[in-house]
Amino acid sequence: MLATDIHRIADQTHGGIQSWPVNFREKGKGFRFRLHLHIGTSMASGNPFFDDLRSKPEVINPPQNEDILGSESVNDPTQPATKPNFVVYSSVRELLECPVCLNAMYPPIHQCSNGHTLCSGCKPRVHNRCPTCRHELGNIRCLALEKVAASLALPCKYQSYGCIGMYPYYGKLKHESQCSYRPYSCPYAGSECTVVGDIPFLVAHLKDDHKVDMHSGSAFNHRYVKSNPHEVENATWMLTVFNCYGQYFCLHFEAFQLGMAPVYIAFLRFMGDDNEARNYSYSLEVGGNGRKMIWQGVPRSIRDSHRKVRDSFDGLLIQRNMALFFSGGDRKELKLRVTGRIWKDQ
């Protein structure tokens, strides 16, 4: 296992080379060697798309703990790094930023013959030319920078939402894709709303900005009326939010086109993660003229988009002919009464 000590980062000249002396020592043995990692600064100016990578002169004290890179921290990207001496070096993090897309770089990290780096995703975009010095890129990998990245532990980007873990550089993206603190998208389906936030923020957003009806209680009885049932479009009819058991639930009812036939669907979504949603169940009932349809299921998390739930038919599905029959049979007006309740499974 290699332990890495980064002794200093020096910006020697404005148009020259940044030199990183990095000591590598084989843990438990006397063998050590010294590696200089050279990355050239920008020689292009005036083009904001290709910002150069610069690092201010800075002296960084090496960590004192020889066991700072334990195998459990580097080789298991799903677990937060808990070693107290894992230090995030901001200057190194800047050097790991791709100068083209400005995102963090992950292996393979490419470099030109002058030492300028960029991510593998941007290499085809620059037509194999270094965006900094315009030299041909070739297929040179910056292995030293990849090893430096392996020594870093970074905070989750959802830290402001409550995630306090520190994660190995190469495991950070996987964690963030599954982080329980990541914000939710607005569940309102009547428009392409791009608002994101935690649950209390979204509840206030739905009430204030979308004017959604808010109800308390676990039982509901709603009537949906449309004067011309033949004018069915792919549009949401109604969203209602219920507050019960200390949680929030979204009841959707809408009309959409299924092939050549219009259909109606009602379903419930849980404002939280899927593992919490499985603690609840709900039932929906619609009927008329002595007939009745009943649906029972588990609410889907709002992590699943409204369209994904609707297109999976995970709810009470009513064909138009049956909906008109429930409405009285005269086929002139749609009048559906949907009742239901939510309960917590024991």
mmCIF file of C-alpha atoms in Angstrom:
data_model
loop_
_atom_site.group_PDB
_atom_site.id
_atom_site.type_symbol
_atom_site.label_atom_id
_atom_site.label_comp_id
_atom_site.label_asym_id
_atom_site.label_seq_id
_atom_site.Cartn_x
_atom_site.Cartn_y
_atom_site.Cartn_z
ATOM 1 C CA MET A 1 0.000 0.000 0.000
ATOM 2 C CA LEU A 2 1.497 3.388 -0.931
ATOM 3 C CA ALA A 3 1.346 6.289 1.492
ATOM 4 C CA THR A 4 1.516 9.669 -0.208
ATOM 5 C CA ASP A 5 2.876 12.850 1.335
ATOM 6 C CA ILE A 6 2.391 16.030 -0.647
ATOM 7 C CA HIS A 7 5.108 18.424 0.535
ATOM 8 C CA ARG A 8 4.450 21.539 -1.475
ATOM 9 C CA ILE A 9 2.855 23.028 -4.545
ATOM 10 C CA ALA A 10 4.861 25.772 -6.236
ATOM 11 C CA ASP A 11 3.859 28.016 -9.094
ATOM 12 C CA GLN A 12 7.296 28.871 -10.433
ATOM 13 C CA THR A 13 6.475 31.169 -13.361
ATOM 14 C CA HIS A 14 3.330 32.596 -14.916
ATOM 15 C CA GLY A 15 3.892 30.922 -18.266
ATOM 16 C CA GLY A 16 6.029 28.060 -17.036
ATOM 17 C CA ILE A 17 5.582 24.767 -15.288
ATOM 18 C CA GLN A 18 3.954 23.892 -11.991
ATOM 19 C CA SER A 19 6.132 21.355 -10.184
ATOM 20 C CA TRP A 20 4.807 18.943 -7.558
ATOM 21 C CA PRO A 21 7.443 16.987 -5.649
ATOM 22 C CA VAL A 22 5.623 13.932 -4.309
ATOM 23 C CA ASN A 23 7.253 11.336 -2.043
ATOM 24 C CA PHE A 24 6.089 7.727 -2.308
ATOM 25 C CA ARG A 25 7.112 5.236 0.395
ATOM 26 C CA GLU A 26 6.345 1.537 0.502
ATOM 27 C CA LYS A 27 4.559 1.072 3.832
ATOM 28 C CA GLY A 28 6.543 -1.001 6.288
ATOM 29 C CA LYS A 29 9.704 -0.994 4.151
ATOM 30 C CA GLY A 30 12.697 1.296 3.677
ATOM 31 C CA PHE A 31 12.126 1.748 -0.041
ATOM 32 C CA ARG A 32 11.159 5.232 -1.164
ATOM 33 C CA PHE A 33 11.449 7.362 -4.295
ATOM 34 C CA ARG A 34 10.715 10.936 -5.322
ATOM 35 C CA LEU A 35 8.472 11.876 -8.235
ATOM 36 C CA HIS A 36 8.070 15.312 -9.816
ATOM 37 C CA LEU A 37 4.651 15.867 -11.369
ATOM 38 C CA HIS A 38 4.764 18.677 -13.939
ATOM 39 C CA ILE A 39 1.648 20.404 -15.159
ATOM 40 C CA GLY A 40 2.022 23.425 -17.392
ATOM 41 C CA THR A 41 0.050 26.596 -16.785
ATOM 42 C CA SER A 42 -2.066 28.187 -19.491
ATOM 43 C CA MET A 43 -0.431 29.685 -22.544
ATOM 44 C CA ALA A 44 -3.783 30.667 -24.047
ATOM 45 C CA SER A 45 -5.533 33.827 -22.996
ATOM 46 C CA GLY A 46 -8.739 35.597 -23.743
ATOM 47 C CA ASN A 47 -10.808 32.447 -24.226
ATOM 48 C CA PRO A 48 -13.086 31.869 -21.229
ATOM 49 C CA PHE A 49 -14.047 28.393 -22.470
ATOM 50 C CA PHE A 50 -10.494 27.152 -21.979
ATOM 51 C CA ASP A 51 -9.573 28.596 -18.596
ATOM 52 C CA ASP A 52 -6.100 27.650 -17.480
ATOM 53 C CA LEU A 53 -5.389 25.692 -14.357
ATOM 54 C CA ARG A 54 -3.588 27.889 -11.874
ATOM 55 C CA SER A 55 -2.584 27.224 -8.315
ATOM 56 C CA LYS A 56 -1.449 29.889 -5.876
ATOM 57 C CA PRO A 57 1.950 29.333 -4.187
ATOM 58 C CA GLU A 58 1.181 27.414 -1.056
ATOM 59 C CA VAL A 59 3.034 25.316 1.460
ATOM 60 C CA ILE A 60 1.117 22.306 2.727
ATOM 61 C CA ASN A 61 2.295 20.443 5.796
ATOM 62 C CA PRO A 62 2.345 16.669 5.250
ATOM 63 C CA PRO A 63 0.032 14.578 7.427
ATOM 64 C CA GLN A 64 1.694 12.976 10.429
ATOM 65 C CA ASN A 65 -0.262 9.737 10.538
ATOM 66 C CA GLU A 66 1.570 7.048 8.511
ATOM 67 C CA ASP A 67 -1.594 4.978 8.233
ATOM 68 C CA ILE A 68 -3.615 7.764 6.623
ATOM 69 C CA LEU A 69 -4.346 5.708 3.488
ATOM 70 C CA GLY A 70 -5.791 2.513 4.935
ATOM 71 C CA SER A 71 -7.128 0.042 2.423
ATOM 72 C CA GLU A 72 -10.633 0.314 3.793
ATOM 73 C CA SER A 73 -10.831 3.981 2.817
ATOM 74 C CA VAL A 74 -9.452 3.772 -0.711
ATOM 75 C CA ASN A 75 -10.795 0.421 -1.873
ATOM 76 C CA ASP A 76 -14.363 0.766 -0.576
ATOM 77 C CA PRO A 77 -15.795 3.891 -2.271
ATOM 78 C CA THR A 78 -19.233 3.421 -0.748
ATOM 79 C CA GLN A 79 -18.009 4.026 2.810
ATOM 80 C CA PRO A 80 -17.214 7.488 4.180
ATOM 81 C CA ALA A 81 -13.604 8.109 5.107
ATOM 82 C CA THR A 82 -13.494 8.362 8.852
ATOM 83 C CA LYS A 83 -9.749 8.813 9.383
ATOM 84 C CA PRO A 84 -9.316 12.128 11.237
ATOM 85 C CA ASN A 85 -6.125 12.991 9.345
ATOM 86 C CA PHE A 86 -7.702 12.815 5.871
ATOM 87 C CA VAL A 87 -7.067 16.371 4.689
ATOM 88 C CA VAL A 88 -8.667 18.021 1.671
ATOM 89 C CA TYR A 89 -6.006 20.020 -0.133
ATOM 90 C CA SER A 90 -7.857 22.777 -1.947
ATOM 91 C CA SER A 91 -4.926 23.537 -4.264
ATOM 92 C CA VAL A 92 -4.744 19.925 -5.424
ATOM 93 C CA ARG A 93 -8.502 19.871 -5.913
ATOM 94 C CA GLU A 94 -8.210 22.859 -8.237
ATOM 95 C CA LEU A 95 -5.597 21.000 -10.269
ATOM 96 C CA LEU A 96 -8.019 18.085 -10.577
ATOM 97 C CA GLU A 97 -10.559 20.352 -12.266
ATOM 98 C CA CYS A 98 -10.819 19.907 -16.029
ATOM 99 C CA PRO A 99 -10.021 23.237 -17.757
ATOM 100 C CA VAL A 100 -12.714 22.609 -20.384
ATOM 101 C CA CYS A 101 -15.837 21.366 -18.579
ATOM 102 C CA LEU A 102 -14.665 22.519 -15.105
ATOM 103 C CA ASN A 103 -15.764 19.198 -13.598
ATOM 104 C CA ALA A 104 -13.578 16.954 -11.456
ATOM 105 C CA MET A 105 -11.357 14.640 -13.491
ATOM 106 C CA TYR A 106 -11.418 10.858 -13.067
ATOM 107 C CA PRO A 107 -9.219 8.172 -14.663
ATOM 108 C CA PRO A 108 -8.109 8.159 -17.314
ATOM 109 C CA ILE A 109 -6.742 11.702 -16.886
ATOM 110 C CA HIS A 110 -5.005 12.794 -20.090
ATOM 111 C CA GLN A 111 -2.095 15.195 -20.493
ATOM 112 C CA CYS A 112 -0.172 16.715 -23.366
ATOM 113 C CA SER A 113 3.618 16.636 -23.726
ATOM 114 C CA ASN A 114 3.805 19.915 -21.795
ATOM 115 C CA GLY A 115 1.926 18.467 -18.821
ATOM 116 C CA HIS A 116 -1.449 20.189 -19.304
ATOM 117 C CA THR A 117 -4.330 17.935 -18.259
ATOM 118 C CA LEU A 118 -7.973 17.409 -19.185
ATOM 119 C CA CYS A 119 -10.617 14.770 -18.612
ATOM 120 C CA SER A 120 -11.297 11.858 -20.946
ATOM 121 C CA GLY A 121 -14.775 13.182 -21.730
ATOM 122 C CA CYS A 122 -13.429 16.453 -23.108
ATOM 123 C CA LYS A 123 -10.584 14.954 -25.132
ATOM 124 C CA PRO A 124 -12.786 14.233 -28.211
ATOM 125 C CA ARG A 125 -14.346 17.688 -27.929
ATOM 126 C CA VAL A 126 -11.003 19.452 -28.427
ATOM 127 C CA HIS A 127 -10.103 17.245 -31.441
ATOM 128 C CA ASN A 128 -7.025 15.784 -29.723
ATOM 129 C CA ARG A 129 -5.488 19.244 -29.258
ATOM 130 C CA CYS A 130 -4.470 20.549 -25.852
ATOM 131 C CA PRO A 131 -6.842 23.406 -24.973
ATOM 132 C CA THR A 132 -4.015 25.192 -23.160
ATOM 133 C CA CYS A 133 -1.025 25.039 -25.525
ATOM 134 C CA ARG A 134 -2.636 23.577 -28.680
ATOM 135 C CA HIS A 135 -0.107 20.737 -28.874
ATOM 136 C CA GLU A 136 -1.306 17.291 -29.875
ATOM 137 C CA LEU A 137 -2.558 15.319 -26.900
ATOM 138 C CA GLY A 138 -1.698 11.792 -27.924
ATOM 139 C CA ASN A 139 -2.498 9.050 -25.414
ATOM 140 C CA ILE A 140 -0.447 10.128 -22.415
ATOM 141 C CA ARG A 141 -2.033 9.465 -19.040
ATOM 142 C CA CYS A 142 -1.177 11.514 -15.984
ATOM 143 C CA LEU A 143 -0.762 8.566 -13.623
ATOM 144 C CA ALA A 144 0.850 10.653 -10.887
ATOM 145 C CA LEU A 145 -2.146 12.975 -10.685
ATOM 146 C CA GLU A 146 -4.469 9.971 -10.572
ATOM 147 C CA LYS A 147 -2.518 8.642 -7.575
ATOM 148 C CA VAL A 148 -2.623 12.044 -5.880
ATOM 149 C CA ALA A 149 -6.416 12.060 -6.318
ATOM 150 C CA ALA A 150 -6.618 8.669 -4.602
ATOM 151 C CA SER A 151 -5.181 10.252 -1.430
ATOM 152 C CA LEU A 152 -7.932 12.860 -1.141
ATOM 153 C CA ALA A 153 -11.131 12.771 0.868
ATOM 154 C CA LEU A 154 -13.803 15.291 -0.083
ATOM 155 C CA PRO A 155 -17.092 16.431 1.446
ATOM 156 C CA CYS A 156 -20.347 15.500 -0.253
ATOM 157 C CA LYS A 157 -21.727 18.241 -2.487
ATOM 158 C CA TYR A 158 -24.975 17.975 -0.504
ATOM 159 C CA GLN A 159 -23.212 19.087 2.660
ATOM 160 C CA SER A 160 -25.513 22.113 2.902
ATOM 161 C CA TYR A 161 -28.490 19.707 3.074
ATOM 162 C CA GLY A 162 -27.040 17.853 6.053
ATOM 163 C CA CYS A 163 -24.557 15.252 4.748
ATOM 164 C CA ILE A 164 -21.430 15.525 6.904
ATOM 165 C CA GLY A 165 -19.400 12.571 5.594
ATOM 166 C CA MET A 166 -15.981 12.744 3.936
ATOM 167 C CA TYR A 167 -15.557 10.415 0.949
ATOM 168 C CA PRO A 168 -12.595 9.131 -1.069
ATOM 169 C CA TYR A 169 -12.153 11.073 -4.284
ATOM 170 C CA TYR A 170 -12.935 8.110 -6.542
ATOM 171 C CA GLY A 171 -16.011 7.114 -4.505
ATOM 172 C CA LYS A 172 -17.550 10.563 -4.185
ATOM 173 C CA LEU A 173 -19.702 10.448 -7.339
ATOM 174 C CA LYS A 174 -21.196 7.069 -6.447
ATOM 175 C CA HIS A 175 -22.052 8.289 -2.957
ATOM 176 C CA GLU A 176 -23.663 11.495 -4.250
ATOM 177 C CA SER A 177 -25.846 9.533 -6.672
ATOM 178 C CA GLN A 178 -27.294 7.666 -3.677
ATOM 179 C CA CYS A 179 -26.956 10.254 -0.906
ATOM 180 C CA SER A 180 -30.092 10.360 1.222
ATOM 181 C CA TYR A 181 -29.592 14.117 1.657
ATOM 182 C CA ARG A 182 -29.675 14.911 -2.057
ATOM 183 C CA PRO A 183 -32.506 17.345 -2.860
ATOM 184 C CA TYR A 184 -35.828 16.305 -4.361
ATOM 185 C CA SER A 185 -37.328 17.651 -7.568
ATOM 186 C CA CYS A 186 -40.619 19.493 -7.443
ATOM 187 C CA PRO A 187 -43.418 16.866 -7.764
ATOM 188 C CA TYR A 188 -45.787 19.236 -9.561
ATOM 189 C CA ALA A 189 -46.537 17.729 -12.971
ATOM 190 C CA GLY A 190 -48.533 20.544 -14.550
ATOM 191 C CA SER A 191 -45.399 22.362 -15.730
ATOM 192 C CA GLU A 192 -41.715 21.718 -16.272
ATOM 193 C CA CYS A 193 -40.775 23.022 -12.846
ATOM 194 C CA THR A 194 -37.029 22.878 -12.163
ATOM 195 C CA VAL A 195 -37.164 23.757 -8.455
ATOM 196 C CA VAL A 196 -35.306 21.379 -6.121
ATOM 197 C CA GLY A 197 -35.004 21.297 -2.348
ATOM 198 C CA ASP A 198 -35.725 19.372 0.811
ATOM 199 C CA ILE A 199 -39.267 18.324 1.758
ATOM 200 C CA PRO A 200 -40.227 21.348 3.923
ATOM 201 C CA PHE A 201 -39.034 23.685 1.169
ATOM 202 C CA LEU A 202 -40.987 21.826 -1.530
ATOM 203 C CA VAL A 203 -44.166 21.756 0.549
ATOM 204 C CA ALA A 204 -44.015 25.549 0.910
ATOM 205 C CA HIS A 205 -43.165 25.846 -2.800
ATOM 206 C CA LEU A 206 -46.190 23.765 -3.836
ATOM 207 C CA LYS A 207 -48.485 25.803 -1.631
ATOM 208 C CA ASP A 208 -47.191 29.279 -2.466
ATOM 209 C CA ASP A 209 -46.047 28.985 -6.084
ATOM 210 C CA HIS A 210 -48.281 26.261 -7.559
ATOM 211 C CA LYS A 211 -51.310 26.988 -5.324
ATOM 212 C CA VAL A 212 -51.747 23.283 -4.609
ATOM 213 C CA ASP A 213 -54.561 22.288 -2.232
ATOM 214 C CA MET A 214 -53.256 21.109 1.135
ATOM 215 C CA HIS A 215 -55.260 18.732 3.333
ATOM 216 C CA SER A 216 -54.682 17.096 6.692
ATOM 217 C CA GLY A 217 -55.854 13.545 7.321
ATOM 218 C CA SER A 218 -55.472 10.090 5.833
ATOM 219 C CA ALA A 219 -58.854 9.793 4.051
ATOM 220 C CA PHE A 220 -60.048 11.716 1.018
ATOM 221 C CA ASN A 221 -63.069 12.095 -1.236
ATOM 222 C CA HIS A 222 -62.598 14.049 -4.452
ATOM 223 C CA ARG A 223 -64.803 14.710 -7.418
ATOM 224 C CA TYR A 224 -63.363 15.361 -10.865
ATOM 225 C CA VAL A 225 -65.568 17.008 -13.496
ATOM 226 C CA LYS A 226 -64.851 17.737 -17.165
ATOM 227 C CA SER A 227 -67.581 19.184 -19.362
ATOM 228 C CA ASN A 228 -66.323 17.606 -22.587
ATOM 229 C CA PRO A 229 -64.757 14.184 -21.903
ATOM 230 C CA HIS A 230 -63.760 13.821 -25.574
ATOM 231 C CA GLU A 231 -61.175 16.617 -25.273
ATOM 232 C CA VAL A 232 -58.480 14.618 -23.510
ATOM 233 C CA GLU A 233 -54.935 15.942 -23.590
ATOM 234 C CA ASN A 234 -51.666 14.867 -22.014
ATOM 235 C CA ALA A 235 -52.092 17.225 -19.106
ATOM 236 C CA THR A 236 -52.390 16.910 -15.365
ATOM 237 C CA TRP A 237 -55.804 17.648 -13.979
ATOM 238 C CA MET A 238 -55.113 17.914 -10.311
ATOM 239 C CA LEU A 239 -52.478 17.532 -7.607
ATOM 240 C CA THR A 240 -53.488 17.455 -3.941
ATOM 241 C CA VAL A 241 -51.097 17.166 -0.991
ATOM 242 C CA PHE A 242 -52.074 15.292 2.176
ATOM 243 C CA ASN A 243 -50.369 15.567 5.539
ATOM 244 C CA CYS A 244 -50.734 12.497 7.756
ATOM 245 C CA TYR A 245 -48.521 10.379 10.012
ATOM 246 C CA GLY A 246 -46.049 13.259 10.032
ATOM 247 C CA GLN A 247 -45.432 12.808 6.271
ATOM 248 C CA TYR A 248 -46.628 14.375 3.019
ATOM 249 C CA PHE A 249 -48.291 12.521 0.138
ATOM 250 C CA CYS A 250 -49.154 13.738 -3.381
ATOM 251 C CA LEU A 251 -52.386 12.523 -4.993
ATOM 252 C CA HIS A 252 -52.293 12.789 -8.792
ATOM 253 C CA PHE A 253 -55.304 12.486 -11.071
ATOM 254 C CA GLU A 254 -54.977 13.068 -14.786
ATOM 255 C CA ALA A 255 -56.020 12.191 -18.290
ATOM 256 C CA PHE A 256 -53.573 11.003 -20.934
ATOM 257 C CA GLN A 257 -53.574 9.267 -24.261
ATOM 258 C CA LEU A 258 -52.782 5.537 -24.277
ATOM 259 C CA GLY A 259 -52.369 4.619 -27.930
ATOM 260 C CA MET A 260 -55.551 5.809 -29.625
ATOM 261 C CA ALA A 261 -57.690 5.715 -26.493
ATOM 262 C CA PRO A 262 -57.806 8.292 -23.683
ATOM 263 C CA VAL A 263 -57.543 6.944 -20.165
ATOM 264 C CA TYR A 264 -57.607 8.365 -16.653
ATOM 265 C CA ILE A 265 -55.237 7.470 -13.841
ATOM 266 C CA ALA A 266 -55.006 8.255 -10.143
ATOM 267 C CA PHE A 267 -51.958 7.419 -8.026
ATOM 268 C CA LEU A 268 -50.185 8.453 -4.847
ATOM 269 C CA ARG A 269 -46.565 9.551 -4.372
ATOM 270 C CA PHE A 270 -44.655 9.815 -1.117
ATOM 271 C CA MET A 271 -42.619 12.934 -0.388
ATOM 272 C CA GLY A 272 -39.491 11.111 0.785
ATOM 273 C CA ASP A 273 -37.252 8.201 -0.139
ATOM 274 C CA ASP A 274 -38.454 4.835 -1.381
ATOM 275 C CA ASN A 275 -37.348 2.956 1.744
ATOM 276 C CA GLU A 276 -39.689 5.170 3.797
ATOM 277 C CA ALA A 277 -42.515 4.954 1.238
ATOM 278 C CA ARG A 278 -42.662 1.185 1.708
ATOM 279 C CA ASN A 279 -43.905 1.734 5.251
ATOM 280 C CA TYR A 280 -47.248 2.975 3.899
ATOM 281 C CA SER A 281 -50.103 1.684 1.748
ATOM 282 C CA TYR A 282 -53.109 3.321 0.140
ATOM 283 C CA SER A 283 -56.349 2.438 -1.579
ATOM 284 C CA LEU A 284 -58.371 4.238 -4.271
ATOM 285 C CA GLU A 285 -61.979 3.590 -5.234
ATOM 286 C CA VAL A 286 -64.141 4.886 -8.067
ATOM 287 C CA GLY A 287 -67.649 3.788 -9.013
ATOM 288 C CA GLY A 288 -71.164 4.577 -10.092
ATOM 289 C CA ASN A 289 -74.299 2.938 -11.441
ATOM 290 C CA GLY A 290 -73.861 0.074 -9.035
ATOM 291 C CA ARG A 291 -70.299 -0.709 -10.177
ATOM 292 C CA LYS A 292 -67.022 -0.132 -8.405
ATOM 293 C CA MET A 293 -63.262 -0.297 -9.125
ATOM 294 C CA ILE A 294 -60.723 -0.535 -6.285
ATOM 295 C CA TRP A 295 -56.952 -0.141 -6.368
ATOM 296 C CA GLN A 296 -54.552 -0.864 -3.522
ATOM 297 C CA GLY A 297 -50.838 -0.266 -3.627
ATOM 298 C CA VAL A 298 -47.730 1.287 -2.113
ATOM 299 C CA PRO A 299 -47.024 4.983 -2.773
ATOM 300 C CA ARG A 300 -44.054 5.675 -5.020
ATOM 301 C CA SER A 301 -41.303 8.023 -3.884
ATOM 302 C CA ILE A 302 -41.080 11.403 -5.581
ATOM 303 C CA ARG A 303 -37.546 10.285 -6.504
ATOM 304 C CA ASP A 304 -39.439 8.572 -9.337
ATOM 305 C CA SER A 305 -40.710 11.187 -11.742
ATOM 306 C CA HIS A 306 -44.410 11.735 -12.260
ATOM 307 C CA ARG A 307 -44.081 10.526 -15.849
ATOM 308 C CA LYS A 308 -42.257 7.348 -14.810
ATOM 309 C CA VAL A 309 -45.025 6.403 -12.387
ATOM 310 C CA ARG A 310 -47.775 7.262 -14.824
ATOM 311 C CA ASP A 311 -46.218 5.375 -17.739
ATOM 312 C CA SER A 312 -45.792 2.271 -15.564
ATOM 313 C CA PHE A 313 -49.582 2.338 -14.892
ATOM 314 C CA ASP A 314 -48.879 2.004 -11.165
ATOM 315 C CA GLY A 315 -52.252 3.297 -10.004
ATOM 316 C CA LEU A 316 -55.999 3.234 -10.528
ATOM 317 C CA LEU A 317 -56.435 3.105 -14.309
ATOM 318 C CA ILE A 318 -59.876 3.937 -15.768
ATOM 319 C CA GLN A 319 -60.724 3.503 -19.447
ATOM 320 C CA ARG A 320 -62.822 6.307 -20.939
ATOM 321 C CA ASN A 321 -65.870 4.159 -21.647
ATOM 322 C CA MET A 322 -65.895 2.929 -18.068
ATOM 323 C CA ALA A 323 -65.346 6.467 -16.771
ATOM 324 C CA LEU A 324 -68.365 7.690 -18.745
ATOM 325 C CA PHE A 325 -70.402 4.776 -17.419
ATOM 326 C CA PHE A 326 -69.456 5.749 -13.864
ATOM 327 C CA SER A 327 -70.448 9.337 -14.706
ATOM 328 C CA GLY A 328 -74.058 8.444 -15.482
ATOM 329 C CA GLY A 329 -73.980 6.900 -18.935
ATOM 330 C CA ASP A 330 -75.183 9.939 -20.927
ATOM 331 C CA ARG A 331 -71.635 10.424 -22.282
ATOM 332 C CA LYS A 332 -72.005 14.216 -22.152
ATOM 333 C CA GLU A 333 -70.008 15.021 -19.058
ATOM 334 C CA LEU A 334 -67.324 13.328 -17.011
ATOM 335 C CA LYS A 335 -68.136 13.144 -13.297
ATOM 336 C CA LEU A 336 -65.838 10.885 -11.321
ATOM 337 C CA ARG A 337 -65.787 10.583 -7.549
ATOM 338 C CA VAL A 338 -62.537 9.102 -6.270
ATOM 339 C CA THR A 339 -62.272 8.132 -2.627
ATOM 340 C CA GLY A 340 -59.375 6.627 -0.767
ATOM 341 C CA ARG A 341 -57.292 6.376 2.358
ATOM 342 C CA ILE A 342 -53.671 6.091 3.466
ATOM 343 C CA TRP A 343 -52.440 3.890 6.300
ATOM 344 C CA LYS A 344 -49.164 2.972 7.900
ATOM 345 C CA ASP A 345 -48.200 -0.677 7.802
ATOM 346 C CA GLN A 346 -47.374 -2.271 11.137
#
